Amino acid sequence: MIKTVEWTDEGVRMIDQRLLPTEEKYLMLRSCEEVADAIKQMVVRGAPAIGVSAAMGLALGTKQAVGTTVADLEDDFSYFCDLMSRTRPTAVNLFWAIERMRDRFRRAKAETDDTDAVKLALVDEARKIFEEDIASNRALGRFGGELLADNSTVLTHCNAGALATAGDYGTALGVIRGARDAGKRIAVIADETRPFLQGARLTAWELDKDEIPVTIITDNMAGHVMKQGKVDAVVVGADRIAANGDTANKIGTYMVAVLAREHGIPFYVAAPISTIDLSIPTGESIPIEERDAREVTHIREQRLAPEGVAVHNPAFDVTPNALIAAIITDKGVARPPYTTSLQSMFKE
Amino acid sequence: MIKTVEWTDEGVRMIDQRLLPTEEKYLMLRSCEEVADAIKQMVVRGAPAIGVSAAMGLALGTKQAVGTTVADLEDDFSYFCDLMSRTRPTAVNLFWAIERMRDRFRRAKAETDDTDAVKLALVDEARKIFEEDIASNRALGRFGGELLADNSTVLTHCNAGALATAGDYGTALGVIRGARDAGKRIAVIADETRPFLQGARLTAWELDKDEIPVTIITDNMAGHVMKQGKVDAVVVGADRIAANGDTANKIGTYMVAVLAREHGIPFYVAAPISTIDLSIPTGESIPIEERDAREVTHIREQRLAPEGVAVHNPAFDVTPNALIAAIITDKGVARPPYTTSLQSMFKE
């Protein structure tokens, strides 16, 4: 089982995703600041993995706080929450995890004035978020696996796998693993996903480890392989889903969705309900992160473009709900119209 | 003026496009074999540039032949033609240039039995192909420039610029230069164009040199920038245009064309009539080159994907005529239906 991020007595342990697939190196992060920095630098990425890591970072920082009263602890905790919320703007799981930790703090504070008990409650909550994420993706994988036919080929964009979540199954790749575990033979075409190459580096790495057949293509080949009839379904993850089903996900997802519709191929989004943001009516209001030009102009130390040339580097785009055949969640499969079907996922 | 390929007394001189933009290095190729290898290895690329280089390679090889009769010379010349025709399969300009040199040989042979005179005729023909290419692109640029509005932004894919032709203007970038030279302000968005990065490396380099504003995006951002209303027109080059207007061009062109139609943006193809292959009725029959997986898995020595993973690397795709608003040639602008409009371009 791939362990993306783990709570240990020493600190938060995570695999350095910037170095994969050439190097499999684990980092031990010993402070909340180190975890926040790891999220910002994309040591860890993927909406659910960011949420789990943020919760662990908050628990770690608070555990190390030296204040003797719960009020002191709360000052530190609030500082950590602010720090964490400034790491990445798009994935709602980050804010969801911070909110859940805040809520746990409030409840602990109401129950006790023992700082150790509050610290323990936060560590417990972070571990619970971790475990729930694993379980959610197993559930989502079972629901989504039913949508895939035996002997089919699925195109995916970016990495929405074990490495984008707490570990184990993943979301989009969870659907593929769910189908595989139900006895179906599934092959995968992975868009390499520039600029960070999560497809070529991470999706190919984890599917290869799992012995699921995978073929890498450059992002601009997606239309060509669809036109050749090589793709039966598209499954991608999500960084934030608005109440109407509009979905922010890795840059290029929108393009894949347009191409899928052009070729009559169903386009599925797979995400736990913690990725759904009912407070946002449509995708228009989802903030899109612009990242450093260097991600586009360089591969490690290798320069790819002339010095000083202008670069645009939005990390995400928004796919309108009309292009999405279904949203596969841990509570079931939502179909259009999403305004009602997504809301009903929260009603259990 | 950018000099992509040049005939000199010493041999064929070309800029090594694999090293741009980090290194501006010129190679002197001293045999037909060296020129053929340079085409295969993509030292030079771009359909018109391949045609010009092939003609010069044939002239060079024949000039160096030691046979004392025209019949001896013809044996060598035929061998060189075969060698050259096996370098790259998709760009029709290669076969067009070889055919034109064959024809010149036949005429020279009918006129003289002096080997030196035949050699001179071939050198002259290669230089003529070079000069005609420059003039064609100037004409094409004037015709195409009229289609672009002042203050507009053009998205282009790959490099169909000076570096894809004999030099100077280029085809798709010739249209942009034509508009600029007619006094219009044009900005360019350049898809980086994986795997070979002709957009980031070559298009950005030559537009920057020319002080035409250019912004690089990764290929998967094309849909997003179109959705944001940032693109007024798309102009691309072509490697081969079938009689019905179906166009083979760099992998990813098809995807850009689908996205352009989705956003109501005109999609133009720019190519000299030597790129039109009336012998092929539709794009279905255009051979698509599959290139080495290493182009996708590595950037120079840097590995991007797990070892041994499967890779698909078609170098071209075919855009159906229905997605093309106009084909801009050196003889004028062809509009649908292309079966008649393209044929009429040859009737002067």
XYZ file of C-alpha atoms in Angstrom:
696
model
C 0.000 0.000 0.000
C 1.266 3.457 -0.962
C 1.556 5.685 2.098
C 1.333 9.274 0.960
C 1.220 10.924 4.370
C 1.360 9.440 7.878
C 1.159 10.584 11.446
C 4.088 9.371 13.567
C 5.278 10.214 17.070
C 8.205 12.059 15.531
C 6.177 14.205 13.157
C 4.365 14.021 9.811
C 6.027 11.647 7.373
C 5.417 12.077 3.654
C 6.826 10.865 0.380
C 8.472 13.696 -1.570
C 6.321 13.739 -4.731
C 8.635 16.212 -6.450
C 11.281 13.500 -6.732
C 9.105 10.658 -8.012
C 9.508 8.489 -10.017
C 13.309 8.712 -10.085
C 13.697 8.804 -6.301
C 11.463 7.361 -3.555
C 12.334 9.540 -0.595
C 10.347 10.114 2.613
C 10.568 13.362 4.556
C 9.916 13.714 8.287
C 8.310 17.106 8.899
C 8.777 18.210 12.485
C 6.706 21.399 12.705
C 3.487 22.910 11.401
C 5.566 25.378 9.376
C 7.391 22.528 7.662
C 4.090 20.863 6.747
C 2.671 24.150 5.407
C 5.789 24.640 3.335
C 5.577 21.074 1.996
C 2.014 21.788 0.806
C 3.075 25.050 -0.845
C 6.098 23.458 -2.543
C 4.016 20.484 -3.692
C 5.961 17.846 -1.772
C 2.388 16.680 -1.230
C -0.458 17.644 -3.614
C -3.928 16.441 -4.537
C -6.964 17.898 -2.785
C -7.668 15.081 -0.271
C -3.954 14.642 0.537
C -3.655 18.378 1.156
C -6.626 18.203 3.543
C -5.167 15.272 5.502
C -1.697 16.862 5.613
C -3.079 20.204 6.789
C -4.988 18.524 9.634
C -1.838 16.667 10.693
C 0.202 19.880 10.469
C -2.267 21.681 12.751
C -2.217 18.795 15.229
C 1.582 18.737 15.163
C 1.970 22.491 15.693
C -0.523 22.549 18.536
C 1.048 19.491 20.166
C 4.393 21.338 20.241
C 2.910 24.578 21.649
C 4.319 25.521 25.060
C 1.394 27.612 26.399
C 0.095 26.518 29.813
C -3.549 27.490 29.295
C -6.063 26.518 26.639
C -6.331 30.222 25.741
C -2.566 30.290 25.007
C -2.972 27.128 22.966
C -5.829 28.713 21.028
C -3.622 31.662 20.022
C -1.039 29.280 18.593
C -3.691 27.111 16.966
C -5.287 30.149 15.272
C -1.900 31.244 14.004
C -1.326 27.775 12.524
C -4.770 27.788 10.905
C -4.021 31.131 9.237
C -0.630 29.917 8.069
C -2.126 26.740 6.645
C -4.982 28.520 4.877
C -2.472 30.585 2.885
C -0.672 27.597 1.346
C -2.887 26.846 -1.668
C -6.126 28.607 -2.646
C -8.078 26.222 -4.894
C -8.524 22.846 -3.181
C -11.457 23.179 -0.812
C -10.373 20.118 1.186
C -7.709 22.336 2.746
C -10.307 24.737 4.148
C -12.634 21.875 4.998
C -9.889 20.189 7.069
C -8.939 23.455 8.788
C -12.608 24.077 9.611
C -13.005 20.592 11.000
C -9.940 21.028 13.218
C -11.247 24.426 14.384
C -14.525 22.794 15.271
C -12.739 20.039 17.202
C -10.758 22.683 19.075
C -13.968 24.511 20.014
C -15.542 21.331 21.297
C -12.429 20.307 23.262
C -12.216 23.773 24.780
C -15.834 23.510 25.916
C -15.126 20.138 27.539
C -11.793 20.682 29.292
C -9.161 23.192 30.386
C -6.383 20.614 30.271
C -4.048 21.571 27.401
C -2.846 17.973 27.000
C -6.410 16.764 26.515
C -6.983 19.439 23.837
C -3.763 18.472 22.083
C -4.753 14.804 22.148
C -8.192 15.627 20.755
C -6.579 17.404 17.789
C -4.187 14.539 17.087
C -7.133 12.130 17.241
C -9.137 14.294 14.859
C -6.274 14.439 12.335
C -5.901 10.649 12.466
C -9.653 10.304 12.026
C -9.570 12.523 8.927
C -6.794 10.276 7.595
C -8.752 7.079 8.233
C -11.990 8.489 6.873
C -10.193 9.517 3.694
C -8.995 5.953 3.117
C -12.499 4.586 3.786
C -14.157 7.255 1.610
C -12.017 6.368 -1.359
C -12.752 2.669 -0.942
C -16.491 3.495 -0.999
C -16.119 5.858 -3.939
C -14.097 3.194 -5.771
C -16.886 0.651 -5.334
C -19.567 3.071 -6.605
C -17.459 4.274 -9.516
C -16.145 0.844 -10.449
C -19.694 -0.131 -11.410
C -19.722 2.532 -14.121
C -16.768 1.001 -15.974
C -17.200 -1.918 -18.348
C -14.935 -4.954 -18.399
C -12.045 -4.637 -20.873
C -12.284 -0.897 -21.086
C -9.685 1.822 -21.374
C -9.924 4.867 -19.134
C -8.159 8.138 -19.811
C -7.184 10.130 -16.748
C -5.576 13.536 -16.290
C -3.122 14.505 -13.543
C -2.875 12.210 -10.524
C -5.998 11.542 -8.498
C -4.576 8.362 -7.053
C -3.174 7.063 -3.784
C -0.627 9.898 -3.964
C -3.381 12.541 -4.099
C -5.107 11.185 -0.991
C -4.087 9.725 2.363
C -2.867 6.676 0.398
C -4.193 3.256 -0.669
C -6.886 3.768 -3.348
C -7.194 7.388 -4.475
C -10.228 8.989 -6.122
C -10.116 8.730 -9.948
C -7.638 5.860 -9.644
C -9.838 4.551 -6.806
C -12.595 4.102 -9.383
C -10.161 2.154 -11.579
C -8.984 0.082 -8.604
C -12.621 -0.483 -7.591
C -13.383 -1.863 -11.064
C -10.223 -3.983 -10.975
C -11.132 -5.342 -7.525
C -14.586 -6.221 -8.904
C -12.820 -8.438 -11.452
C -12.776 -6.100 -14.461
C -9.801 -5.641 -16.747
C -9.093 -1.934 -17.080
C -6.260 -0.260 -18.983
C -5.325 3.351 -18.386
C -4.102 6.144 -20.646
C -2.420 8.789 -18.496
C -2.030 12.377 -19.728
C 1.465 13.418 -18.630
C -0.064 16.655 -17.238
C 2.270 19.560 -17.716
C 3.789 21.472 -16.107
C 4.237 19.373 -12.963
C 3.927 16.045 -14.810
C 1.749 14.365 -12.192
C 0.486 11.946 -14.846
C 3.857 10.808 -16.187
C 5.580 10.878 -12.828
C 2.933 9.860 -10.289
C -0.019 8.141 -11.999
C 2.286 5.982 -14.121
C 4.393 5.167 -11.051
C 1.544 4.041 -8.833
C -0.372 2.124 -11.525
C 2.827 0.395 -12.581
C 3.446 -0.640 -8.949
C -0.131 -1.957 -8.889
C 0.281 -3.839 -12.180
C -2.553 -1.918 -13.854
C -1.563 -1.424 -17.532
C -0.803 2.227 -18.197
C 0.306 4.155 -21.296
C 1.606 7.705 -21.025
C 0.680 10.312 -23.611
C 1.452 14.022 -23.769
C -1.588 16.182 -22.962
C -1.995 17.259 -26.573
C -2.493 13.623 -27.712
C -5.786 13.230 -25.811
C -7.938 14.347 -28.778
C -6.051 12.091 -31.196
C -6.413 8.916 -29.099
C -10.118 9.640 -28.548
C -10.625 10.126 -32.285
C -8.950 6.755 -32.846
C -11.546 5.116 -30.588
C -9.009 4.160 -27.934
C -10.831 5.692 -24.948
C -14.030 4.281 -23.379
C -14.353 6.633 -20.414
C -12.589 9.553 -18.753
C -12.237 9.697 -14.965
C -10.596 12.639 -13.191
C -10.399 13.963 -9.636
C -11.441 17.386 -8.362
C -10.042 20.213 -6.274
C -13.378 21.909 -5.648
C -16.912 21.185 -6.852
C -19.442 24.032 -6.772
C -23.066 23.450 -5.732
C -24.128 23.232 -9.390
C -21.470 20.603 -10.228
C -18.979 22.926 -11.956
C -15.616 21.360 -11.134
C -12.201 22.923 -10.584
C -9.431 20.436 -11.238
C -5.889 20.387 -12.617
C -5.298 22.631 -15.627
C -6.233 20.746 -18.784
C -9.240 18.961 -17.288
C -11.612 21.331 -19.093
C -9.920 20.560 -22.406
C -10.258 16.809 -21.803
C -13.969 17.279 -20.966
C -14.626 19.197 -24.208
C -12.806 16.488 -26.190
C -14.715 13.698 -24.407
C -18.054 15.249 -25.343
C -16.883 15.760 -28.937
C -16.230 12.000 -29.123
C -19.273 10.801 -27.147
C -17.128 9.488 -24.290
C -18.544 9.723 -20.735
C -16.600 12.121 -18.527
C -16.683 11.308 -14.791
C -15.437 13.296 -11.801
C -14.471 11.288 -8.690
C -14.177 13.019 -5.311
C -15.202 12.580 -1.678
C -17.968 14.915 -0.488
C -15.335 16.958 1.378
C -14.421 18.314 -2.082
C -17.949 19.633 -2.662
C -18.357 23.279 -1.679
C -22.094 23.981 -1.414
C -21.319 27.565 -0.359
C -20.201 28.332 -3.910
C -23.103 28.351 -6.396
C -21.073 28.011 -9.623
C -17.509 27.474 -10.795
C -17.182 31.196 -11.612
C -16.350 31.975 -7.982
C -13.696 29.291 -7.451
C -10.297 30.990 -6.965
C -7.702 29.722 -9.463
C -4.094 29.616 -8.281
C -1.444 31.113 -10.597
C 1.897 29.408 -9.937
C 5.520 30.312 -10.641
C 6.498 30.655 -14.327
C 9.537 28.528 -13.590
C 7.330 25.405 -13.449
C 6.669 25.936 -17.167
C 10.077 27.225 -18.287
C 12.199 24.626 -16.487
C 12.308 20.898 -15.775
C 14.456 20.770 -12.645
C 17.565 22.706 -13.726
C 16.934 22.329 -17.471
C 15.703 25.521 -19.155
C 13.031 24.896 -21.831
C 12.153 28.427 -22.972
C 14.031 31.639 -23.783
C 15.033 33.717 -20.795
C 12.584 36.454 -19.785
C 9.714 35.319 -22.013
C 6.160 35.763 -20.619
C 4.433 32.688 -19.214
C 0.905 31.973 -18.025
C 0.661 29.246 -15.363
C -2.832 28.758 -13.919
C -2.741 25.537 -11.893
C -6.430 24.706 -12.380
C -9.358 25.249 -14.680
C -13.113 24.872 -14.293
C -15.166 22.271 -16.165
C -18.830 23.304 -16.526
C -21.376 20.829 -15.152
C -22.882 20.287 -18.622
C -19.774 18.344 -19.657
C -19.872 15.973 -16.657
C -21.766 12.663 -17.014
C -21.638 11.877 -13.263
C -19.872 12.907 -10.062
C -18.769 9.821 -8.148
C -18.619 10.425 -4.394
C -18.148 8.309 -1.286
C -21.909 8.635 -0.670
C -22.995 7.504 -4.129
C -23.082 8.629 -7.736
C -24.565 12.065 -8.430
C -26.168 12.661 -11.815
C -27.456 15.898 -13.379
C -29.095 18.122 -12.308
C -26.281 18.454 -9.760
C -27.858 21.243 -7.735
C -30.215 18.680 -6.232
C -28.146 15.483 -6.512
C -25.058 16.923 -4.807
C -27.099 18.343 -1.944
C -28.695 14.946 -1.345
C -25.225 13.409 -0.806
C -24.996 15.355 2.466
C -28.338 14.097 3.815
C -27.413 10.802 5.458
C 16.680 37.587 -40.501
C 16.664 34.045 -39.129
C 18.539 31.680 -41.450
C 17.230 28.193 -40.859
C 19.079 26.431 -43.665
C 21.531 27.763 -46.255
C 23.465 26.514 -49.229
C 27.191 27.282 -49.015
C 30.223 26.181 -51.050
C 31.306 24.058 -48.112
C 28.004 22.251 -47.609
C 24.542 22.788 -46.116
C 24.576 25.042 -43.064
C 21.740 24.823 -40.558
C 20.940 25.991 -37.061
C 20.662 23.066 -34.647
C 17.044 23.398 -33.507
C 17.472 20.728 -30.825
C 19.674 23.118 -28.839
C 17.522 26.257 -29.071
C 16.832 28.427 -27.133
C 19.716 27.751 -24.748
C 22.356 27.481 -27.471
C 22.508 29.078 -30.949
C 24.759 26.706 -32.822
C 25.148 26.231 -36.593
C 26.140 22.908 -38.121
C 27.925 22.498 -41.464
C 26.661 19.295 -43.082
C 29.127 18.010 -45.659
C 27.284 15.075 -47.257
C 23.800 14.013 -48.299
C 23.869 11.390 -45.523
C 24.546 14.064 -42.925
C 21.615 16.152 -44.193
C 19.299 13.101 -44.166
C 20.363 12.326 -40.631
C 19.777 15.933 -39.545
C 16.203 15.701 -40.871
C 15.614 12.403 -39.062
C 17.078 13.685 -35.777
C 15.105 16.927 -36.044
C 18.118 19.232 -36.216
C 15.826 20.789 -38.819
C 12.031 20.281 -38.759
C 8.900 21.901 -40.139
C 7.471 20.759 -43.454
C 8.815 23.540 -45.730
C 12.254 23.507 -44.038
C 12.437 19.738 -44.513
C 11.646 20.181 -48.225
C 14.340 22.841 -48.719
C 16.905 20.843 -46.716
C 16.177 17.646 -48.646
C 16.663 19.428 -51.979
C 19.975 20.860 -50.777
C 21.038 17.437 -49.472
C 20.340 15.858 -52.873
C 22.256 18.631 -54.647
C 25.164 18.235 -52.241
C 25.359 14.443 -52.577
C 25.202 14.582 -56.358
C 27.784 17.378 -56.525
C 30.201 15.140 -54.602
C 29.556 12.043 -56.759
C 32.655 10.822 -58.606
C 30.982 9.067 -61.562
C 32.232 10.165 -64.988
C 28.983 9.670 -66.891
C 25.490 11.028 -66.332
C 24.302 7.417 -65.953
C 26.747 6.914 -63.046
C 25.517 10.172 -61.565
C 21.925 9.018 -61.879
C 22.668 5.862 -59.869
C 24.037 7.964 -57.028
C 21.232 10.494 -57.327
C 18.583 7.739 -57.106
C 20.280 6.281 -54.061
C 20.221 9.715 -52.403
C 16.534 10.178 -53.265
C 15.693 6.829 -51.647
C 17.726 7.676 -48.573
C 16.058 11.057 -48.247
C 12.541 9.694 -48.692
C 12.983 7.430 -45.676
C 13.771 10.227 -43.215
C 10.271 11.359 -42.195
C 6.952 10.038 -43.520
C 4.330 12.731 -42.859
C 5.451 16.067 -44.330
C 4.618 15.988 -48.016
C 7.049 18.826 -48.779
C 9.831 16.251 -48.459
C 8.396 14.118 -51.275
C 7.459 17.209 -53.255
C 11.073 18.466 -53.087
C 12.505 15.056 -54.021
C 10.105 14.843 -56.966
C 11.059 18.293 -58.124
C 14.770 17.405 -57.986
C 14.090 14.147 -59.868
C 12.292 16.119 -62.517
C 15.202 18.565 -62.805
C 17.599 15.636 -63.153
C 15.491 14.185 -65.958
C 15.444 17.482 -67.824
C 19.180 18.046 -67.345
C 19.903 14.533 -68.577
C 17.855 15.193 -71.700
C 19.790 18.383 -72.379
C 23.399 17.381 -71.713
C 25.845 14.543 -71.040
C 28.198 16.773 -69.097
C 28.112 15.652 -65.439
C 29.213 19.081 -64.229
C 26.281 20.709 -66.004
C 23.866 18.237 -64.385
C 25.388 18.877 -60.963
C 25.073 22.623 -61.476
C 21.441 22.267 -62.541
C 20.638 20.421 -59.298
C 22.399 23.012 -57.148
C 20.497 25.743 -58.983
C 17.208 23.934 -58.457
C 17.825 23.536 -54.705
C 18.642 27.244 -54.414
C 15.518 28.058 -56.380
C 13.384 25.958 -54.010
C 14.973 27.898 -51.154
C 14.224 31.284 -52.724
C 10.707 30.315 -53.728
C 10.003 29.207 -50.169
C 10.985 32.626 -48.812
C 8.857 34.369 -51.455
C 5.896 31.997 -50.895
C 5.817 32.735 -47.213
C 5.944 36.479 -47.829
C 2.918 36.107 -50.150
C 1.101 33.829 -47.708
C 1.832 36.299 -44.913
C 0.247 39.147 -46.893
C -2.905 37.122 -47.666
C -3.231 35.795 -44.130
C -2.389 39.071 -42.444
C -5.599 40.505 -43.855
C -7.634 37.984 -41.862
C -6.311 39.217 -38.516
C -7.779 42.264 -36.792
C -5.701 45.001 -35.219
C -5.050 44.443 -31.492
C -5.807 40.759 -31.638
C -4.284 37.774 -29.916
C -3.430 34.689 -31.957
C -2.879 31.269 -30.459
C -0.449 29.042 -32.340
C 0.676 25.465 -31.836
C 4.159 24.085 -32.504
C 6.501 26.218 -34.608
C 5.419 27.174 -38.100
C 7.789 30.100 -38.211
C 11.056 31.092 -39.842
C 12.581 27.994 -38.247
C 10.058 25.697 -39.962
C 10.819 27.124 -43.410
C 13.865 28.321 -45.336
C 13.942 31.267 -42.897
C 12.672 34.875 -42.748
C 8.860 34.796 -42.349
C 7.485 31.291 -41.804
C 3.929 30.108 -42.481
C 1.661 30.515 -39.405
C 4.103 33.052 -37.982
C 4.318 34.488 -41.508
C 0.642 35.382 -41.199
C 1.383 37.107 -37.881
C 4.390 38.905 -39.397
C 2.266 39.838 -42.421
C -0.316 41.458 -40.127
C 2.440 43.178 -38.137
C 4.040 44.502 -41.347
C 0.614 45.824 -42.367
C 0.662 47.924 -39.194
C -1.460 45.736 -36.915
C -0.629 45.008 -33.294
C -0.712 41.252 -32.757
C 0.092 39.334 -29.581
C 0.770 35.616 -29.621
C -0.028 32.797 -27.207
C 2.306 29.880 -27.948
C 1.417 26.327 -26.887
C 4.682 24.838 -25.626
C 3.978 21.753 -27.808
C 5.142 18.620 -26.116
C 7.087 16.465 -26.488
C 9.647 18.357 -28.576
C 8.645 21.779 -27.200
C 8.792 23.601 -30.531
C 6.455 26.255 -29.129
C 8.360 27.038 -25.927
C 11.768 26.622 -27.502
C 11.422 27.849 -31.077
C 8.277 29.971 -31.513
C 8.993 31.937 -28.323
C 12.636 32.361 -29.371
C 11.943 33.729 -32.841
C 9.005 35.962 -31.849
C 11.032 37.346 -28.966
C 13.890 38.142 -31.367
C 11.321 39.877 -33.588
C 9.810 41.833 -30.668
C 6.348 40.340 -31.198
C 4.769 39.875 -27.735
C 4.522 36.190 -26.907
C 3.220 34.272 -23.877
C 3.982 30.589 -23.432
C 1.333 28.206 -22.089
C 1.401 24.454 -21.651
C -0.699 22.634 -24.258
C -3.382 21.768 -21.727
C -4.053 25.473 -20.995
C -5.380 26.179 -24.516
C -9.009 25.444 -23.571
C -8.797 27.554 -20.416
C -7.390 30.669 -22.155
C -9.999 30.361 -24.920
C -12.781 30.097 -22.324
C -11.431 33.267 -20.702
C -11.841 35.101 -24.029
C -8.114 35.646 -24.471
C -7.852 34.218 -28.004
C -9.183 35.944 -31.157
C -7.868 33.521 -33.772
C -5.821 30.349 -34.105
C -3.209 30.007 -36.850
C -1.179 26.817 -37.343
C 1.033 25.343 -40.051
C 0.608 22.016 -41.851
C 2.663 18.965 -42.743
C 0.277 17.673 -45.369
C -3.126 18.851 -46.583
C -5.373 16.317 -48.345
C -7.462 17.291 -51.390
C -10.543 17.777 -49.184
C -8.699 20.096 -46.766
C -8.113 17.571 -43.952
C -4.814 18.690 -42.446
C -2.016 16.705 -40.824
C 0.015 18.866 -38.475
C 1.902 18.558 -35.192
C 0.220 16.371 -32.569
C -2.259 18.479 -30.605
C -3.431 20.549 -33.559
C -6.662 18.546 -33.724
C -7.332 19.252 -30.050
C -6.769 22.990 -30.578
C -9.175 22.931 -33.549
C -11.932 21.242 -31.509
C -11.442 23.790 -28.713
C -11.467 26.712 -31.174
C -14.824 25.617 -32.594
C -16.218 25.120 -29.071
C -15.372 28.782 -28.364
C -16.363 30.239 -31.750
C -12.765 31.180 -32.591
C -11.676 30.976 -36.276
C -9.078 28.267 -36.881
C -6.731 28.933 -39.823
C -4.134 26.697 -41.470
C -1.221 28.441 -43.215
C 0.909 26.559 -45.752
C 2.409 26.982 -49.211
C 0.739 24.950 -51.964
C 3.703 22.541 -51.873
C 2.102 21.221 -48.662
C -1.147 20.352 -50.457
C -1.277 16.740 -51.636
C -4.081 16.476 -54.204
C -3.253 12.786 -54.699
C -4.681 12.018 -51.258
C -8.483 12.442 -51.117
C -8.876 12.672 -47.303
C -6.779 12.836 -44.140
C -7.454 9.131 -43.471
C -4.651 8.119 -45.821
C -1.955 10.444 -44.483
C 0.784 8.336 -42.826
C 1.373 9.379 -39.195
C 4.902 9.001 -37.873
C 5.330 7.294 -34.480
C 8.529 8.554 -32.853
C 10.788 7.262 -30.079
C 9.217 6.965 -26.588
C 12.273 8.690 -25.182
C 11.031 12.031 -26.546
C 8.141 11.751 -24.066
C 9.919 10.106 -21.122
C 12.987 12.353 -21.096
C 13.955 15.996 -21.432
C 17.575 15.738 -22.524
C 19.093 13.489 -19.828
C 16.306 14.096 -17.286
C 13.932 11.157 -16.871
C 10.269 12.200 -16.416
C 8.468 8.859 -16.212
C 9.032 5.481 -14.542
C 11.417 3.180 -16.356
C 9.826 0.701 -18.757
C 6.358 2.269 -18.767
C 4.429 2.195 -22.076
C 4.339 5.387 -24.127
C 2.432 6.471 -27.219
C 4.219 9.088 -29.342
C 2.463 9.932 -32.628
C 4.181 13.034 -34.018
C 1.121 14.305 -35.908
C -2.641 14.215 -35.951
C -5.261 15.028 -38.569
C -7.707 17.929 -38.269
C -10.889 17.349 -40.309
C -11.703 20.059 -42.870
C -14.970 20.920 -41.061
C -12.976 22.519 -38.239
C -10.912 24.759 -40.542
C -12.212 28.280 -41.304
C -9.695 28.893 -44.110
C -6.454 27.551 -45.569
C -4.042 30.399 -46.246
C -1.667 29.640 -49.113
C 0.885 31.550 -51.174
C -1.677 31.647 -53.986
C -4.541 33.033 -51.910
C -6.985 32.073 -49.189
C -8.967 28.869 -49.725
C -12.392 28.607 -48.101
C -14.739 25.595 -47.812
C -15.594 23.543 -49.752
C -11.885 22.789 -50.033
C -12.165 20.128 -52.710
C -12.757 22.899 -55.255
C -10.961 25.832 -53.589
C -7.676 23.968 -53.080
C -7.642 22.693 -56.652
C -8.105 26.240 -57.947
C -4.898 27.322 -56.150
C -2.924 25.238 -58.657
C -4.526 26.845 -61.730
C -2.389 29.910 -62.337
